[in-house]
Each structure stands twice: as structure tokens, then as C-alpha cells.
Amino acid sequence: MIKIFKTNVSNSNQVNDILQMLLLNFPSMAAVNFDLEDCDKILRVDALEVKPEEITIKLHTLGYQCEEII
């Protein structure tokens, strides 16, 4: 299941740090990527066993805004 989030991530260094953290904490993720060209700085996550709240909490603890788009 693909989940989509609006974030305030703004550069590739932040993306690399976040991707590393997400893959470390949620190894069951099939795919994860950012679209920084989108005005909402989209984060897409393909994961069956990960709840959207878990992702938003992880990004919030790193100091980023993150909100699921339904």
C-alpha cells in the first residue's frame, strides 16, 4: 500500500538522512522516495506493515513537518 505525505523537507541532504532513518526503523518498506519538485515536498512510502502515524512521528522527532495526504 502506498502512503503519501506532505513534508517540509527541502534538500537532498535531508532526504538522505530521512531515508536512512526510515529504512533502518522500518526494514519491511518496499520503496520510499521524495519528490522535492512538488510544492508539498511529497514523501511516498510503499509499506504494508507500517502505519502512517509511525512515519509522521519519526519525521516529527527529527524536526520535520509531515502530514499524510488522503
Short mmCIF file of N, CA and C in Angstrom, two decimals:
data_model
loop_
_atom_site.label_atom_id
_atom_site.label_comp_id
_atom_site.label_asym_id
_atom_site.label_seq_id
_atom_site.Cartn_x
_atom_site.Cartn_y
_atom_site.Cartn_z
N MET A 1 0.84 -1.17 0.00
CA MET A 1 0.00 0.00 0.00
C MET A 1 0.90 1.24 0.00
N ILE A 2 0.63 2.17 -0.90
CA ILE A 2 1.42 3.39 -0.99
C ILE A 2 0.75 4.48 -0.15
N LYS A 3 1.56 5.08 0.71
CA LYS A 3 1.09 6.18 1.54
C LYS A 3 1.82 7.44 1.08
N ILE A 4 1.10 8.58 1.06
CA ILE A 4 1.67 9.83 0.57
C ILE A 4 1.58 10.87 1.67
N PHE A 5 2.69 11.61 1.85
CA PHE A 5 2.79 12.59 2.92
C PHE A 5 3.26 13.93 2.37
N LYS A 6 2.74 14.99 2.94
CA LYS A 6 3.21 16.35 2.68
C LYS A 6 4.27 16.65 3.75
N THR A 7 5.44 17.18 3.32
CA THR A 7 6.51 17.46 4.27
C THR A 7 7.08 18.86 4.03
N ASN A 8 8.03 19.23 4.86
CA ASN A 8 8.78 20.47 4.65
C ASN A 8 10.25 20.19 4.39
N VAL A 9 10.56 18.98 3.94
CA VAL A 9 11.94 18.60 3.61
C VAL A 9 12.34 19.39 2.37
N SER A 10 13.56 19.97 2.40
CA SER A 10 13.88 20.91 1.33
C SER A 10 15.13 20.60 0.52
N ASN A 11 15.96 19.64 0.95
CA ASN A 11 17.17 19.39 0.16
C ASN A 11 17.59 17.92 0.23
N SER A 12 18.52 17.57 -0.64
CA SER A 12 18.92 16.17 -0.77
C SER A 12 19.66 15.64 0.45
N ASN A 13 20.35 16.48 1.19
CA ASN A 13 21.00 16.03 2.42
C ASN A 13 19.96 15.58 3.44
N GLN A 14 18.88 16.35 3.58
CA GLN A 14 17.80 15.98 4.49
C GLN A 14 17.14 14.69 4.01
N VAL A 15 16.93 14.58 2.72
CA VAL A 15 16.31 13.37 2.15
C VAL A 15 17.15 12.14 2.50
N ASN A 16 18.45 12.22 2.29
CA ASN A 16 19.33 11.07 2.58
C ASN A 16 19.26 10.66 4.04
N ASP A 17 19.28 11.64 4.95
CA ASP A 17 19.18 11.34 6.38
C ASP A 17 17.85 10.66 6.72
N ILE A 18 16.77 11.19 6.16
CA ILE A 18 15.44 10.66 6.44
C ILE A 18 15.28 9.26 5.86
N LEU A 19 15.72 9.06 4.63
CA LEU A 19 15.60 7.73 4.01
C LEU A 19 16.37 6.70 4.80
N GLN A 20 17.56 7.05 5.24
CA GLN A 20 18.37 6.13 6.04
C GLN A 20 17.65 5.76 7.34
N MET A 21 17.09 6.76 8.01
CA MET A 21 16.37 6.52 9.26
C MET A 21 15.14 5.65 9.02
N LEU A 22 14.36 5.96 7.97
CA LEU A 22 13.14 5.20 7.70
C LEU A 22 13.46 3.74 7.39
N LEU A 23 14.44 3.52 6.56
CA LEU A 23 14.79 2.14 6.19
C LEU A 23 15.38 1.36 7.37
N LEU A 24 16.07 2.05 8.25
CA LEU A 24 16.61 1.41 9.46
C LEU A 24 15.48 1.03 10.42
N ASN A 25 14.52 1.93 10.59
CA ASN A 25 13.43 1.70 11.54
C ASN A 25 12.29 0.85 10.97
N PHE A 26 12.14 0.85 9.66
CA PHE A 26 11.07 0.10 9.01
C PHE A 26 11.64 -0.74 7.87
N PRO A 27 12.37 -1.79 8.17
CA PRO A 27 13.02 -2.59 7.12
C PRO A 27 12.05 -3.29 6.17
N SER A 28 10.78 -3.36 6.53
CA SER A 28 9.81 -4.02 5.66
C SER A 28 9.32 -3.12 4.52
N MET A 29 9.78 -1.87 4.48
CA MET A 29 9.36 -0.95 3.41
C MET A 29 9.83 -1.48 2.06
N ALA A 30 8.90 -1.53 1.12
CA ALA A 30 9.26 -1.98 -0.22
C ALA A 30 9.94 -0.86 -1.01
N ALA A 31 9.48 0.38 -0.80
CA ALA A 31 10.05 1.54 -1.50
C ALA A 31 9.70 2.80 -0.73
N VAL A 32 10.60 3.78 -0.85
CA VAL A 32 10.38 5.08 -0.21
C VAL A 32 11.12 6.13 -1.04
N ASN A 33 10.45 7.25 -1.33
CA ASN A 33 11.13 8.31 -2.09
C ASN A 33 10.47 9.66 -1.84
N PHE A 34 11.20 10.70 -2.20
CA PHE A 34 10.72 12.07 -2.07
C PHE A 34 10.58 12.69 -3.45
N ASP A 35 9.65 13.64 -3.57
CA ASP A 35 9.52 14.49 -4.75
C ASP A 35 9.64 15.93 -4.26
N LEU A 36 10.87 16.44 -4.25
CA LEU A 36 11.11 17.80 -3.77
C LEU A 36 10.69 18.85 -4.78
N GLU A 37 10.41 18.45 -6.01
CA GLU A 37 9.95 19.39 -7.03
C GLU A 37 8.48 19.76 -6.82
N ASP A 38 7.74 18.90 -6.16
CA ASP A 38 6.34 19.16 -5.85
C ASP A 38 6.27 20.23 -4.77
N CYS A 39 5.26 21.10 -4.85
CA CYS A 39 5.12 22.18 -3.86
C CYS A 39 4.91 21.65 -2.45
N ASP A 40 4.42 20.42 -2.31
CA ASP A 40 4.18 19.82 -1.00
C ASP A 40 5.34 18.94 -0.52
N LYS A 41 6.43 18.91 -1.27
CA LYS A 41 7.62 18.13 -0.89
C LYS A 41 7.20 16.70 -0.50
N ILE A 42 6.62 16.02 -1.44
CA ILE A 42 5.95 14.73 -1.22
C ILE A 42 6.92 13.62 -0.82
N LEU A 43 6.50 12.86 0.18
CA LEU A 43 7.16 11.62 0.58
C LEU A 43 6.20 10.49 0.24
N ARG A 44 6.69 9.51 -0.53
CA ARG A 44 5.88 8.33 -0.87
C ARG A 44 6.51 7.11 -0.21
N VAL A 45 5.66 6.33 0.43
CA VAL A 45 6.13 5.14 1.13
C VAL A 45 5.28 3.96 0.70
N ASP A 46 5.93 2.90 0.27
CA ASP A 46 5.25 1.65 -0.07
C ASP A 46 5.58 0.64 1.01
N ALA A 47 4.62 0.44 1.91
CA ALA A 47 4.85 -0.46 3.04
C ALA A 47 3.52 -1.00 3.55
N LEU A 48 3.44 -2.29 3.68
CA LEU A 48 2.21 -2.91 4.16
C LEU A 48 2.08 -2.86 5.68
N GLU A 49 3.18 -3.03 6.38
CA GLU A 49 3.12 -3.20 7.83
C GLU A 49 3.43 -1.94 8.62
N VAL A 50 3.51 -0.79 7.94
CA VAL A 50 3.86 0.45 8.62
C VAL A 50 2.64 1.37 8.63
N LYS A 51 2.31 1.86 9.82
CA LYS A 51 1.18 2.77 9.96
C LYS A 51 1.63 4.19 9.64
N PRO A 52 0.78 4.98 9.00
CA PRO A 52 1.14 6.37 8.67
C PRO A 52 1.57 7.17 9.90
N GLU A 53 0.95 6.91 11.04
CA GLU A 53 1.29 7.64 12.27
C GLU A 53 2.74 7.39 12.67
N GLU A 54 3.22 6.18 12.42
CA GLU A 54 4.61 5.86 12.77
C GLU A 54 5.59 6.70 11.95
N ILE A 55 5.26 6.91 10.70
CA ILE A 55 6.13 7.71 9.83
C ILE A 55 6.10 9.17 10.24
N THR A 56 4.91 9.70 10.50
CA THR A 56 4.82 11.11 10.89
C THR A 56 5.54 11.36 12.22
N ILE A 57 5.42 10.43 13.15
CA ILE A 57 6.11 10.58 14.44
C ILE A 57 7.62 10.59 14.24
N LYS A 58 8.14 9.69 13.41
CA LYS A 58 9.58 9.63 13.17
C LYS A 58 10.09 10.93 12.55
N LEU A 59 9.37 11.47 11.58
CA LEU A 59 9.80 12.72 10.97
C LEU A 59 9.68 13.89 11.94
N HIS A 60 8.63 13.90 12.75
CA HIS A 60 8.47 14.96 13.75
C HIS A 60 9.63 14.94 14.75
N THR A 61 10.07 13.75 15.14
CA THR A 61 11.17 13.67 16.11
C THR A 61 12.48 14.20 15.50
N LEU A 62 12.58 14.19 14.17
CA LEU A 62 13.75 14.75 13.51
C LEU A 62 13.58 16.26 13.24
N GLY A 63 12.41 16.79 13.58
CA GLY A 63 12.17 18.22 13.41
C GLY A 63 11.50 18.62 12.11
N TYR A 64 10.94 17.67 11.39
CA TYR A 64 10.28 17.96 10.12
C TYR A 64 8.77 17.91 10.27
N GLN A 65 8.10 18.66 9.43
CA GLN A 65 6.65 18.57 9.35
C GLN A 65 6.33 17.39 8.44
N CYS A 66 5.28 16.68 8.77
CA CYS A 66 4.88 15.52 7.96
C CYS A 66 3.41 15.26 8.24
N GLU A 67 2.63 15.24 7.16
CA GLU A 67 1.18 15.04 7.27
C GLU A 67 0.72 14.13 6.14
N GLU A 68 0.00 13.07 6.49
CA GLU A 68 -0.50 12.16 5.47
C GLU A 68 -1.53 12.87 4.60
N ILE A 69 -1.43 12.65 3.30
CA ILE A 69 -2.42 13.14 2.35
C ILE A 69 -3.31 11.96 2.00
N ILE A 70 -4.60 12.14 2.21
CA ILE A 70 -5.54 11.03 1.98
C ILE A 70 -6.29 11.25 0.69
#
